Coordinates of C-alpha atoms and ligand atoms in Angstrom, one line a residue:
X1 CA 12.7 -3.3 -8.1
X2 CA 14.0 -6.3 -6.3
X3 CA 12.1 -8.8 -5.1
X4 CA 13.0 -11.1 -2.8
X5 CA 12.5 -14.7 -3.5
X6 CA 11.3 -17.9 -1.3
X7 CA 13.7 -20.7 0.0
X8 CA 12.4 -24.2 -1.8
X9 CA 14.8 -27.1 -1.5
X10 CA 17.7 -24.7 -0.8
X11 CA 17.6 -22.2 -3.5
X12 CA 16.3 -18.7 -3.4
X13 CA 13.4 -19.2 -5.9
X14 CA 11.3 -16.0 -7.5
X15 CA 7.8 -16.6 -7.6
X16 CA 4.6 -16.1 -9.6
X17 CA 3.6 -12.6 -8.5
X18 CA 5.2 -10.3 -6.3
X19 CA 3.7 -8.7 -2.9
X20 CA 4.8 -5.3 -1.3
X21 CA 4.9 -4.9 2.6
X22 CA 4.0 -1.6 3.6
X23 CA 4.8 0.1 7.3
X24 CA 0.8 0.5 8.5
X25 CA 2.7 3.4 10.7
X26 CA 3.6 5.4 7.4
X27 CA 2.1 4.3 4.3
X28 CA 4.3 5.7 2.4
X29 CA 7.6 3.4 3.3
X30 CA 7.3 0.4 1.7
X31 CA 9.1 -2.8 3.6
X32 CA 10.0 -4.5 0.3
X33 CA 8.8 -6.5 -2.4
X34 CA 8.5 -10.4 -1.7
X35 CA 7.8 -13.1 -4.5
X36 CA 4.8 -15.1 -4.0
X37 CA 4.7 -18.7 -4.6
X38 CA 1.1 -20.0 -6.0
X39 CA 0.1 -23.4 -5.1
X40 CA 2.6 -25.7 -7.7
X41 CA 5.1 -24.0 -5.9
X42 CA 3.8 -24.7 -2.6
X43 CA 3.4 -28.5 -4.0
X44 CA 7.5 -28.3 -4.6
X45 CA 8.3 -27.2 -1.4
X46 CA 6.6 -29.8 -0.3
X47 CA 8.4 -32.4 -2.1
X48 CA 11.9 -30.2 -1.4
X49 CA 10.5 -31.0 2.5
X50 CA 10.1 -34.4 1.8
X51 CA 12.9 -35.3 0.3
X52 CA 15.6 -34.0 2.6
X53 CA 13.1 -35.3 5.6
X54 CA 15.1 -38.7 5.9
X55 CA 18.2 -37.6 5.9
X56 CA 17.4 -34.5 9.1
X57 CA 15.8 -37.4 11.0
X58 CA 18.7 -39.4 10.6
X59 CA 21.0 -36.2 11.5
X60 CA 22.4 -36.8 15.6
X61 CA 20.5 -34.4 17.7
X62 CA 24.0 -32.4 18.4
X63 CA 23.6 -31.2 14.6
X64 CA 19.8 -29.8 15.0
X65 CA 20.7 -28.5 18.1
X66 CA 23.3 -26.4 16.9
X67 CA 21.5 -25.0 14.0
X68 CA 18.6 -23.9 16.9
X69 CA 21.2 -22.3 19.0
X70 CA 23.3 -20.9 16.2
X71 CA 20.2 -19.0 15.3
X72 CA 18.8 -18.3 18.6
X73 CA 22.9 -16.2 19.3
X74 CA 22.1 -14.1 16.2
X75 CA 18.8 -13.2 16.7
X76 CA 19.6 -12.3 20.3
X77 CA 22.8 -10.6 18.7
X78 CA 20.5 -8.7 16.1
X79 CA 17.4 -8.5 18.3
X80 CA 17.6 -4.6 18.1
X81 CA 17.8 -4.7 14.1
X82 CA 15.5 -7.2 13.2
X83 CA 13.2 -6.1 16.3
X84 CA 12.6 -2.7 14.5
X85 CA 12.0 -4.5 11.3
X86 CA 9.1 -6.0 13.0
X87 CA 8.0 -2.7 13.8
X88 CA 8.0 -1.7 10.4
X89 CA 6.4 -4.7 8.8
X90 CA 3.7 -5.1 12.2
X91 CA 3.0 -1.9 13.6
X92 CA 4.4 -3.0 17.2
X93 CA 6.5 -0.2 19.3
X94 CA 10.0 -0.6 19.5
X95 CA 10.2 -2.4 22.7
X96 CA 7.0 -5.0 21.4
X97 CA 9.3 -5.7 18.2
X98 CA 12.5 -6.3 20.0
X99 CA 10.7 -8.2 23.0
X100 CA 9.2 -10.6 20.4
X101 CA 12.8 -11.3 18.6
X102 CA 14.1 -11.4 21.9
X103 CA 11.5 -14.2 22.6
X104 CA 11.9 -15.9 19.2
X105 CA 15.4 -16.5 20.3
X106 CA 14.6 -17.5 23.7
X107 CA 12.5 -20.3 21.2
X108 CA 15.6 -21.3 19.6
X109 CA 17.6 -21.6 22.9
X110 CA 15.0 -23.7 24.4
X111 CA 14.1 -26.2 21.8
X112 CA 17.9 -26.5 21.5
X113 CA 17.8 -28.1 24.6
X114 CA 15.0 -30.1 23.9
X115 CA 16.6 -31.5 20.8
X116 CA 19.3 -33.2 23.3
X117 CA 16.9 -34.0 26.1
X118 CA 14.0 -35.5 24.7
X119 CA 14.0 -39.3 25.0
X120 CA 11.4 -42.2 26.1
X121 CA 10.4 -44.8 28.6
X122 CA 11.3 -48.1 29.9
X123 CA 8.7 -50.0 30.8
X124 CA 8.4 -53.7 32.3
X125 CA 6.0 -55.9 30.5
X126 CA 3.3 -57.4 32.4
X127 CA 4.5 -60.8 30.8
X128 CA 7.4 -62.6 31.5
X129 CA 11.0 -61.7 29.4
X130 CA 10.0 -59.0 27.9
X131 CA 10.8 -54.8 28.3
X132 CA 8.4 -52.0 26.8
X133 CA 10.7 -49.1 25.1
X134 CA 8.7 -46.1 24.0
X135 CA 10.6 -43.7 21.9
X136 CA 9.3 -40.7 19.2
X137 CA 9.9 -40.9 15.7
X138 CA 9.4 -37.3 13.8
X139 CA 5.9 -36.9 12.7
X140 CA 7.6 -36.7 9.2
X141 CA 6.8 -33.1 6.7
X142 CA 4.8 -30.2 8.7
X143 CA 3.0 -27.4 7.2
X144 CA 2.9 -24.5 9.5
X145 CA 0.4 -21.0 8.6
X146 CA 1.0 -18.3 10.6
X147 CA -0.6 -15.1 11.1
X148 CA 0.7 -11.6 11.4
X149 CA 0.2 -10.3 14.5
X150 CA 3.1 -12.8 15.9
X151 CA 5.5 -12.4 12.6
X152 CA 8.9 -14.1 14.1
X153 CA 8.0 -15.1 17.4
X154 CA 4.8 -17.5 16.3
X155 CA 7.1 -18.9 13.7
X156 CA 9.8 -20.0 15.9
X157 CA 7.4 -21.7 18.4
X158 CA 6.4 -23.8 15.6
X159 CA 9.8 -24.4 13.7
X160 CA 12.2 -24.7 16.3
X161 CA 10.0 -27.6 17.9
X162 CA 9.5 -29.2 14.2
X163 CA 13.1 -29.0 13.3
X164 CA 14.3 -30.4 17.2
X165 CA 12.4 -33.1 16.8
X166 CA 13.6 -34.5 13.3
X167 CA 10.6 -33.2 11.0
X168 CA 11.2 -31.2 7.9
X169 CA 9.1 -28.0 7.2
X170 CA 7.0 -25.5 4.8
X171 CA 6.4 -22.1 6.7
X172 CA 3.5 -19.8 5.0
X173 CA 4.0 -16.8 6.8
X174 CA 0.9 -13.8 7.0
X175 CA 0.7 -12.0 3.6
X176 CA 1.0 -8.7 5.7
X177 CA 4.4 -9.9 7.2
X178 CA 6.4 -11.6 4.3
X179 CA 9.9 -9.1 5.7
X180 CA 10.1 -11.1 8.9
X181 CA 9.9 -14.4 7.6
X182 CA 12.2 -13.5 4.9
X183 CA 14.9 -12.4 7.2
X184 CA 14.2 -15.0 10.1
X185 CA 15.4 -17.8 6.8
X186 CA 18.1 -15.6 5.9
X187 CA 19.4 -16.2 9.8
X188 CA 18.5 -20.3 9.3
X189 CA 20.3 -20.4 6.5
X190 CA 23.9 -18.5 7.8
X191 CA 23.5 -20.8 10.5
X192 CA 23.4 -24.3 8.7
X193 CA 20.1 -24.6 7.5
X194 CA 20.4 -28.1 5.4
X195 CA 18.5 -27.8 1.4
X196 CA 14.8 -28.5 1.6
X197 CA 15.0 -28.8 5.8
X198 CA 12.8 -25.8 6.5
X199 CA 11.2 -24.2 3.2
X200 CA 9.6 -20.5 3.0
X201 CA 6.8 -19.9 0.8
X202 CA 5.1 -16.8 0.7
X203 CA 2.1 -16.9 -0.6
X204 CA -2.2 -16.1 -0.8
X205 CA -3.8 -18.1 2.2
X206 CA -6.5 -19.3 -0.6
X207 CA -3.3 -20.8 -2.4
X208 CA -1.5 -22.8 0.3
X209 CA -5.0 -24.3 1.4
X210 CA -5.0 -27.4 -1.0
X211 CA -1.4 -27.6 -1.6
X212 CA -0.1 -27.6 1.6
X213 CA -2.5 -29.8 3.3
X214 CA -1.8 -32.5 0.7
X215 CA 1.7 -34.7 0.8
X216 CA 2.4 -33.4 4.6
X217 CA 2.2 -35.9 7.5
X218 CA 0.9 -32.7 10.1
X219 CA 0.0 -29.1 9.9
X220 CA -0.5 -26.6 12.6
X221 CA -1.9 -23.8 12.1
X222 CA -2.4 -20.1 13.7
X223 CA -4.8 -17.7 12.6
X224 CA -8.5 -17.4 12.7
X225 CA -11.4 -19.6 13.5
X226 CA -13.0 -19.4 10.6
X227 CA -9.8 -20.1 8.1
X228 CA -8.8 -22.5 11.1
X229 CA -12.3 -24.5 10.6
X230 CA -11.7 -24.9 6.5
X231 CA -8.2 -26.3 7.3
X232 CA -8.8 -28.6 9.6
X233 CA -11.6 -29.9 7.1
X234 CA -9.2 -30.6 4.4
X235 CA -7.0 -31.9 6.8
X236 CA -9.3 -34.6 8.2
X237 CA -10.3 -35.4 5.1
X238 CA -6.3 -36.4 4.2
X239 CA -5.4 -37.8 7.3
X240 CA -2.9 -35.1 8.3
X241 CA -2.3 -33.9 11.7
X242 CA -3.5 -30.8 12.6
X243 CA -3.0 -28.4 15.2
X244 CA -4.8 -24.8 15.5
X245 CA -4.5 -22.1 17.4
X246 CA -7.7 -19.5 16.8
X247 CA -8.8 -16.3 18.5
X248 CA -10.2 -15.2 21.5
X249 CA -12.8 -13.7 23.3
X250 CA -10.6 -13.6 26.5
X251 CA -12.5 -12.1 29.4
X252 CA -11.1 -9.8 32.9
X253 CA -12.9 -10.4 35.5
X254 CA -12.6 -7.6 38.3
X255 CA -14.2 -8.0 41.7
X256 CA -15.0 -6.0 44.1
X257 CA -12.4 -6.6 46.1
X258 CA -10.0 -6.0 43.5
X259 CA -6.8 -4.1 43.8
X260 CA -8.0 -1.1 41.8
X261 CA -4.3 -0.4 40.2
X262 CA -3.6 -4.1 39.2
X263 CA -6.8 -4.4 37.7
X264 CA -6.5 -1.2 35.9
X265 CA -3.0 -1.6 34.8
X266 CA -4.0 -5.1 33.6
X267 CA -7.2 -4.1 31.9
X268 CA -5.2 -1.1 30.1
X269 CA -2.2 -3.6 29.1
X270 CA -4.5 -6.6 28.0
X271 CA -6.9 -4.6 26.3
X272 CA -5.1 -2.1 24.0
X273 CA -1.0 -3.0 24.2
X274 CA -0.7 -3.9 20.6
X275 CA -3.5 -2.4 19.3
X276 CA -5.3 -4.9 21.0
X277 CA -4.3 -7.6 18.6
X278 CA -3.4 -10.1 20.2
X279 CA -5.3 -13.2 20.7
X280 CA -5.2 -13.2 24.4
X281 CA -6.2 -9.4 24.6
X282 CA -8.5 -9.1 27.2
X283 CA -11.9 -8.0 25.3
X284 CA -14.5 -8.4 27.7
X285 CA -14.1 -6.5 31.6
X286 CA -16.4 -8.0 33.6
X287 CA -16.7 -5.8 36.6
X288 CA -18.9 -6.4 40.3
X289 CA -21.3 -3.9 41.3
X290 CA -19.0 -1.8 44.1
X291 CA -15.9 -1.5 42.2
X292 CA -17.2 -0.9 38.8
X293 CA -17.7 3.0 38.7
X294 CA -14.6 3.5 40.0
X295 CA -12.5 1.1 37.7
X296 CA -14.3 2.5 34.7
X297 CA -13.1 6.3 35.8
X298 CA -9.7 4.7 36.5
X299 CA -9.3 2.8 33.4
X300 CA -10.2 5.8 31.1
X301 CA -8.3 8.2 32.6
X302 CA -5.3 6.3 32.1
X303 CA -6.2 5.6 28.4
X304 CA -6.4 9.2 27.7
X305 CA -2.4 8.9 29.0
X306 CA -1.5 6.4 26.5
X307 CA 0.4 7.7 23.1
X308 CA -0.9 6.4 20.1
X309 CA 1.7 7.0 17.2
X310 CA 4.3 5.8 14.9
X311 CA 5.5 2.6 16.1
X312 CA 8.8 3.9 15.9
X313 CA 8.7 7.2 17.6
X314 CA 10.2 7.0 21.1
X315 CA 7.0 7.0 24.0
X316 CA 4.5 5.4 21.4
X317 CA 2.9 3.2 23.6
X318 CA 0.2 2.1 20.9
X319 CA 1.2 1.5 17.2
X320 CA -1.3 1.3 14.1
X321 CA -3.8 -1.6 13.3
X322 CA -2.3 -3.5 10.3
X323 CA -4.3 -2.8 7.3
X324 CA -7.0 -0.6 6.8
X325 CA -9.4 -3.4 6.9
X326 CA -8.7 -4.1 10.2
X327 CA -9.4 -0.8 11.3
X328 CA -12.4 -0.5 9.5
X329 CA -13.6 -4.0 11.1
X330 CA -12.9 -2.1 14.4
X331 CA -14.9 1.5 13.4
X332 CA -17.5 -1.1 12.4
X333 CA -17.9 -2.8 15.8
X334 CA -18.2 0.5 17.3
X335 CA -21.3 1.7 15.2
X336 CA -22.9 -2.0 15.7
X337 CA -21.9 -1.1 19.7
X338 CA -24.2 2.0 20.1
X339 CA -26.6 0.7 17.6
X340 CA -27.0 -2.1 20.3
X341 CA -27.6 0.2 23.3
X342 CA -23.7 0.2 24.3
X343 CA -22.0 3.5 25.4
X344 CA -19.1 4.6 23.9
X345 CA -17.2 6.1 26.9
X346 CA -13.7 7.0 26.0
X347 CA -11.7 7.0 22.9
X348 CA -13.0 5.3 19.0
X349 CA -11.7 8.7 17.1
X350 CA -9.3 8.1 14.3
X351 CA -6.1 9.7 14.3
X352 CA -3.6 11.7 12.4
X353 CA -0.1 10.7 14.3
X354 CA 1.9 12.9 11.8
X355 CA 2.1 10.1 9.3
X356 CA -0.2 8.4 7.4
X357 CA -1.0 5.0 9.3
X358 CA -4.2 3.1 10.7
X359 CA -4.3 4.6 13.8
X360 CA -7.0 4.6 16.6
X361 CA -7.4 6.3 20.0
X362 CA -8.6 3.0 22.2
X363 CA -12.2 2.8 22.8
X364 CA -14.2 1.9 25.6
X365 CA -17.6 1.0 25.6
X366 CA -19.8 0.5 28.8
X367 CA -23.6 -0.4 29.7
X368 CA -23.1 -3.8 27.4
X369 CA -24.2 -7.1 27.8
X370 CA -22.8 -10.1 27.0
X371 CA -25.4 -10.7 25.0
X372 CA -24.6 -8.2 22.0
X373 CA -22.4 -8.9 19.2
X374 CA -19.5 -6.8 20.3
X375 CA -19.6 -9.5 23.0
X376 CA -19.5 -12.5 21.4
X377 CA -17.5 -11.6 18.3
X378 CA -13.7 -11.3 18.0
X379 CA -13.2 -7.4 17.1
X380 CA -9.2 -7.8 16.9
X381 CA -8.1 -4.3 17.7
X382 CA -7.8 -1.9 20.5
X383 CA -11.2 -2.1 22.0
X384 CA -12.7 -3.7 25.4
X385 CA -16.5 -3.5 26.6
X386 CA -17.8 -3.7 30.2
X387 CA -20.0 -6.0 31.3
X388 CA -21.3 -5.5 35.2
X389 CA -21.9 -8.5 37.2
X390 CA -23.8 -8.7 40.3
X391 CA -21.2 -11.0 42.3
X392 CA -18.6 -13.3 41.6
X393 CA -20.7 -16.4 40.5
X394 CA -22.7 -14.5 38.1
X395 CA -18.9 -12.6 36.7
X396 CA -17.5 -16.3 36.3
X397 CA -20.5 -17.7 34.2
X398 CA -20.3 -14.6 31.8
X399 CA -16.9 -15.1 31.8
X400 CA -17.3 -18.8 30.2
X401 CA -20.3 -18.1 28.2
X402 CA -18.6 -17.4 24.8
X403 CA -17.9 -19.9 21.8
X404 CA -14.3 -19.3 22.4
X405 CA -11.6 -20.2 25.3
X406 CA -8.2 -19.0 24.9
X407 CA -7.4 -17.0 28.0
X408 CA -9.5 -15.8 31.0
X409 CA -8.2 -13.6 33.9
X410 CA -9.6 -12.6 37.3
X411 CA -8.4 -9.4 39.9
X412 CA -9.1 -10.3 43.3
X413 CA -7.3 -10.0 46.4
X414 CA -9.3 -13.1 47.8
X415 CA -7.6 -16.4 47.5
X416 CA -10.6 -18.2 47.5
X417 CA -12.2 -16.3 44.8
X418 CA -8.6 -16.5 42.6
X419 CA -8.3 -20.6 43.5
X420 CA -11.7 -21.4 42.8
X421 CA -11.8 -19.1 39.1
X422 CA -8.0 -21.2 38.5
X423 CA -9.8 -24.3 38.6
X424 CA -12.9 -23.2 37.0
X425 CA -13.0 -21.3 34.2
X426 CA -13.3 -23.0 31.3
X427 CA -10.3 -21.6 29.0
X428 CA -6.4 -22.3 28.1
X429 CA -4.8 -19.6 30.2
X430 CA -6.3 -18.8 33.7
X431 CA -4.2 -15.0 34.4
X432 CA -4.9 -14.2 38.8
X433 CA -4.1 -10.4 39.0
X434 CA -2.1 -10.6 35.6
X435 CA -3.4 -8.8 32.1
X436 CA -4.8 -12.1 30.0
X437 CA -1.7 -11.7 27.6
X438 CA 2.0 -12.2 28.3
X439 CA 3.4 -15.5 28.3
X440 CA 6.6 -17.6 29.1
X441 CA 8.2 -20.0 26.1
X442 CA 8.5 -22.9 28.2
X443 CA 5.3 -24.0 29.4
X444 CA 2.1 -24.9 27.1
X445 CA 0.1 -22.8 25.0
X446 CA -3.6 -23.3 23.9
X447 CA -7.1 -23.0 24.9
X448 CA -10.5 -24.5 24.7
X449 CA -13.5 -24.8 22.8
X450 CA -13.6 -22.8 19.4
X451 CA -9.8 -21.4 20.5
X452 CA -7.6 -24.1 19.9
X453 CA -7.8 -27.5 18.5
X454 CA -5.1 -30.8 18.8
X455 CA -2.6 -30.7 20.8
X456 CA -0.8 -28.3 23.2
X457 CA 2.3 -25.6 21.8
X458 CA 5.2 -24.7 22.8
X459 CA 6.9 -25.8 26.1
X460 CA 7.6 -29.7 26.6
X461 CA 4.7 -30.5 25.6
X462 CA 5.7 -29.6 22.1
X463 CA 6.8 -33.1 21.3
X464 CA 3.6 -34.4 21.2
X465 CA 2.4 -32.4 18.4
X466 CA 5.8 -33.2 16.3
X467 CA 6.4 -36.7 17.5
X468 CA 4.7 -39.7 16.9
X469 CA 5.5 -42.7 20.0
X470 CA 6.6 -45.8 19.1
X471 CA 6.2 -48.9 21.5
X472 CA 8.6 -51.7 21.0
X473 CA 8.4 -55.1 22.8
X474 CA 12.1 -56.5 23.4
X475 CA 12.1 -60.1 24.3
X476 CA 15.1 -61.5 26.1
Ligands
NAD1 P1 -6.1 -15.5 9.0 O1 -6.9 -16.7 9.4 O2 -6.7 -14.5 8.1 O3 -4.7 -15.9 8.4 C1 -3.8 -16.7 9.1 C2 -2.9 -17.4 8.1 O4 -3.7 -18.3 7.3 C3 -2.2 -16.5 7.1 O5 -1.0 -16.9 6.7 C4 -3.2 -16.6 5.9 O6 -2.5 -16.3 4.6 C5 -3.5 -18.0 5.9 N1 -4.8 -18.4 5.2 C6 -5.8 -17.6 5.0 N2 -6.7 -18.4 4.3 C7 -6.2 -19.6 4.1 C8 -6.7 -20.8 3.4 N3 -7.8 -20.8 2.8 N4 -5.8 -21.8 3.4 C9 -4.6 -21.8 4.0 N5 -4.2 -20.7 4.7 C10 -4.9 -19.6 4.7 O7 -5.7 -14.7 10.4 P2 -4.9 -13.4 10.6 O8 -5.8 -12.2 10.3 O9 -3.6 -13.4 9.9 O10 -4.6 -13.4 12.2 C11 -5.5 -12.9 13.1 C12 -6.2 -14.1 13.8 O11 -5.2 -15.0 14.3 C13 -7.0 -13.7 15.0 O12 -8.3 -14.4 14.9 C14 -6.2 -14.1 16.2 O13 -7.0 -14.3 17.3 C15 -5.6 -15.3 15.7 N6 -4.4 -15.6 16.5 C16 -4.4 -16.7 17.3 C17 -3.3 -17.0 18.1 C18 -3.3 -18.2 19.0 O14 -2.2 -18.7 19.3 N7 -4.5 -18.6 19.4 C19 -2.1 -16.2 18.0 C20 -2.1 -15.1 17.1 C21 -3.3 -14.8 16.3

């Protein structure tokens, strides 16, 4: 059996244990067999990180440019390959797995730009003979924890930005989705990667918590609230910079007024496209009086069109759910559902696609409130609830009344209904006749309240995160 090893300092290291990835589409096919690193080997990756951390910062931009670019070509180049490897390893279709490598490059590309283009200000002083220079120093080591629903893309958005920007880094990729990380260093390392400039560790979340929260200078984090809440803890309590992104409890409003296909088509994408797990999936249709018997019929007649399958088999348009946790998490929101009055209108059944995997038909349940658990509690998998709402005011506050923020949508053909929930609603993301997930790499990512906390991703805004500003005063 070979397992493959982590990348400390430069060198392929084995680990303590070992961890097999398994294809949630087929049980059977096993991805590989990835060492582990415990938490002294976390602790040396990050001294590795810290020790080649002066020597990247000092680096010109032209040479961490070229190592984002260099890798951004070859995953473009390879998008097809390693896009089906993410099928494998996450359960996404064919087109999800390359669209995310596709994106992970698109990453690359951008902050390779950003490496070049990032500068300061000149400032007058409001005394006499002196100029105000602000310019960003790297924030120094970064710990970043990812989750598996994201495997490459979620670690580019939070490598390429710390690498641009002159940090060093320790990635701790999902324990479901060790393959993708593995091969994403294999591609930094053909392409330059410098020794101990970014380090993988695979490893137990309950293992990275105390070791890579101590000796870095900033860690951002992905991944639930409640591991999300414990980390930033720890990470107050050592003075490190944190950053998380969390889940969601995204809502779609529809109004009566809607444009029945765009809110359907946006419902059905938002709600069940990857299983549903995604962090922006759209859990929670709030629907006005007029239109919602008719979006209801509409919506489950096109979910009974859907293909639920092997990731891999040309026309799935729904893979599995990860683990068999996470589907019985799911099966168990749907018994708390009816035991709290809900109906379960379409869809719920398990399924035997042919192989054995975790797969679900979507469900649908109607007659909720938002009120009930199944409301208020992320479920993470192909399932949505309706909620009627009397009128438009009444759909916005149900919208907003959830611990959570991430990303809210609205359907509406009435400007003044679309401006006003824009401005309004109280999350990250405002979506106006657009399914709640689906995102460019250029602009800023995050929500509110129990969703994200820190700073803004990806986009320009990155830099803050990664950067620390420095004011000088220059007297002449
Ligand atoms: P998770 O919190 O279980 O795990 C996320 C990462 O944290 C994994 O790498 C895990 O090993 C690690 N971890 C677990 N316990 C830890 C600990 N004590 N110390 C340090 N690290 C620890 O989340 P998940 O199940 O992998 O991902 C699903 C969750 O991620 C959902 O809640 C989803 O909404 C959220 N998510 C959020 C975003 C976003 O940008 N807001 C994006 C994708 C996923």
């Amino acid at each position: 059996m070979t397992v493959k090893p982590n990348l400390i300092g430069g060198e392929w290291r084995e680990g303590s244990s070992a961890i097999e990835s398994i294809n949630p589409s087929d049980t059977r096919e096993s991805i590989g067999h990835y060492a582990l690193a415990d938490a002294a080997q976390m602790r040396e990756a990050v001294v590795a990180a810290r020790a080649a951390q002066p020597a990247w910062s000092a680096t010109t931009t032209q040479v961490r440019s070229d190592l984002l670019l260099k890798t951004s070509i070859e995953l473009a180049v390879r998008k097809e390959e390693i896009g089906e490897l993410v099928s494998r390893e996450a359960g996404k279709t064919r087109a999800e797995g390359i669209g995310e490598v596709l994106r992970a490059s698109q990453i690359f590309q951008f902050f390779a730009g950003e490496a070049v283009r990032y500068g300061g200000e000149n400032l007058p002083s409001v005394r006499p003979n002196i100029n105000v220079q602000i310019s960003r120093d790297p924030v120094g080591v970064v710990a970043l924890i990812t989750p598996w629903n994201f495997p490459i893309a979620i670690a580019a958005w939070k490598l390429a930005p710390a690498l641009a920007f002159g940090n060093t880094a320790v990635l701790k990729p999902s324990e479901e989705t060790p393959g993708v990380a593995w091969e994403l260093f294999r591609v930094l390392e053909r392409n330059g990667l410098p020794a101990g400039v970014a380090n993988l560790v695979n490893g137990r979340g309950a293992d990275a918590g105390e070791a890579l929260v101590e000796g870095v200078d900033a860690l951002s984090f992905t991944g639930s609230v409640r591991t999300g809440r414990g980390l930033a803890q720890s990470a107050i309590a050592n003075m490190v910079r944190v950053q998380l992104e969390m889940g969601g409890k995204n809502p779609l409003v529809v109004l009566d007024d809607a444009d029945l296909g765009v809110a359907v088509e946006s419902a059905l994408n938002g709600s069940f496209f990857s299983a549903g797990q995604r962090c922006t999936a759209s859990s929670r249709l709030i629907v006005t009086a007029a239109i919602h018997d008719r979006f209801v019929d509409a919506l489950r007649k096109r979910m009974r069109s859907l293909k639920i399958g092997h990731a891999l088999t040309a026309g799935t348009d729904i893979g599995p759910l990860i683990n068999q946790r996470q589907l019985d998490t799911v099966q168990g929101y749907l018994q708390t559902g009816r035991d709290e009055g809900a109906e379960l209108v379409e869809g719920g059944q398990l399924l035997q696609a042919g192989t054995p995997g975790f797969f679900m038909q979507p469900a649908l349940m109607t007659e909720t409130s938002n009120s009930m658990r199944i409301n208020r509690e992320e479920v993470f998998g192909p399932f949505a609830t309706v909620i009627r709402a009397a009128d438009y005011d009444e759909a916005l506050a149900l919208a907003d009344d959830t611990e959570y923020g991430l990303s809210a949508g609205i359907c509406t053909t009435s400007h003044k209904y679309a401006s006003h929930f824009r401005q309004h609603v109280k999350s990250g993301l405002a979506m106006i006749n657009l399914p709640t997930a689906g995102l460019d790499y250029h602009v800023p990512f995050g929500g509110t309240k129990a969703s994200s906390y820190g700073q803004r991703e990806q986009g320009t805004y990155a830099v803050d995160f990664y950067t620390n500003s420095k004011t000088a005063y220059v007297g002449y």
